[in-house]
Amino acid sequence: ARGSTHNHQAWLGGYLDHVREIMNVAVVLYNGLNSKRPLSFSLSDVLLVLFLHDLEKPWAFEEINGNWQRTQLFQSKEDAHKFRISKLTEYGINLSEYLERAVFFVEGEIKHYSSTQRAMSPLAAFCHLCDVTSARIWYDYPTIQDDPWIGAGRLGDE
């Protein structure tokens, strides 16, 4: 599956590259930030949320006349989240409300922003930071060969 239609890791196999990339970013950021001030969540929770945050991607895209686009099933953030939860339920995986909300908010608060209450938990915010790093800073990484991050490389193929 692609990581997206256009904006990040948009090659076949880019979904796996994106997931691996954000999990690697998470380890680096978690260790760095947690050494300065204790974080209120575990690295294990971070990795679980990041692994699940784009679970719909293998079902999310279709090619029409040579152009990739999201299928009608996933036109909203809520649609994608419902699908993720249904897949987890199908396999007998039940997330706590804390983890489920973190999965929902990895891509930001968007229309849930409020100046009077916090929608994102610290866990969701940290995961958002990892996702944004991959999708907006390193959107075309990992490279096919000679990636500067030692050990990194594409699982997918352009």
mmCIF file with all atom_site columns, C-alpha atoms in Angstrom, residues 1-6 8-16 57-58 61 68:
data_model
loop_
_atom_site.group_PDB
_atom_site.id
_atom_site.type_symbol
_atom_site.label_atom_id
_atom_site.label_alt_id
_atom_site.label_comp_id
_atom_site.label_asym_id
_atom_site.label_entity_id
_atom_site.label_seq_id
_atom_site.pdbx_PDB_ins_code
_atom_site.Cartn_x
_atom_site.Cartn_y
_atom_site.Cartn_z
_atom_site.occupancy
_atom_site.B_iso_or_equiv
_atom_site.pdbx_formal_charge
_atom_site.auth_seq_id
_atom_site.auth_comp_id
_atom_site.auth_asym_id
_atom_site.auth_atom_id
_atom_site.pdbx_PDB_model_num
ATOM 1  C CA . ALA A 1 1  ? 0.000  0.000  0.000  1.00 0.00 ? 1  ALA A CA 1
ATOM 2  C CA . ARG A 1 2  ? 1.018  3.586  -0.526 1.00 0.00 ? 2  ARG A CA 1
ATOM 3  C CA . GLY A 1 3  ? 1.721  5.911  2.404  1.00 0.00 ? 3  GLY A CA 1
ATOM 4  C CA . SER A 1 4  ? -0.582 8.523  0.881  1.00 0.00 ? 4  SER A CA 1
ATOM 5  C CA . THR A 1 5  ? -1.897 9.607  -2.496 1.00 0.00 ? 5  THR A CA 1
ATOM 6  C CA . HIS A 1 6  ? 0.652  12.426 -2.928 1.00 0.00 ? 6  HIS A CA 1
ATOM 7  C CA . HIS A 1 8  ? 4.263  11.401 1.936  1.00 0.00 ? 8  HIS A CA 1
ATOM 8  C CA . GLN A 1 9  ? 5.780  8.014  1.187  1.00 0.00 ? 9  GLN A CA 1
ATOM 9  C CA . ALA A 1 10 ? 3.472  7.986  -1.866 1.00 0.00 ? 10 ALA A CA 1
ATOM 10 C CA . TRP A 1 11 ? 5.062  4.968  -3.530 1.00 0.00 ? 11 TRP A CA 1
ATOM 11 C CA . LEU A 1 12 ? 3.849  1.381  -3.481 1.00 0.00 ? 12 LEU A CA 1
ATOM 12 C CA . GLY A 1 13 ? 5.043  -0.010 -0.157 1.00 0.00 ? 13 GLY A CA 1
ATOM 13 C CA . GLY A 1 14 ? 5.224  3.508  1.263  1.00 0.00 ? 14 GLY A CA 1
ATOM 14 C CA . TYR A 1 15 ? 2.729  2.586  3.996  1.00 0.00 ? 15 TYR A CA 1
ATOM 15 C CA . LEU A 1 16 ? 5.206  0.134  5.530  1.00 0.00 ? 16 LEU A CA 1
ATOM 16 C CA . LYS A 1 57 ? -4.119 2.545  4.498  1.00 0.00 ? 57 LYS A CA 1
ATOM 17 C CA . PRO A 1 58 ? -3.945 -0.875 2.770  1.00 0.00 ? 58 PRO A CA 1
ATOM 18 C CA . PHE A 1 61 ? -6.486 3.949  -2.012 1.00 0.00 ? 61 PHE A CA 1
ATOM 19 C CA . TRP A 1 68 ? -4.291 7.503  -6.919 1.00 0.00 ? 68 TRP A CA 1
#
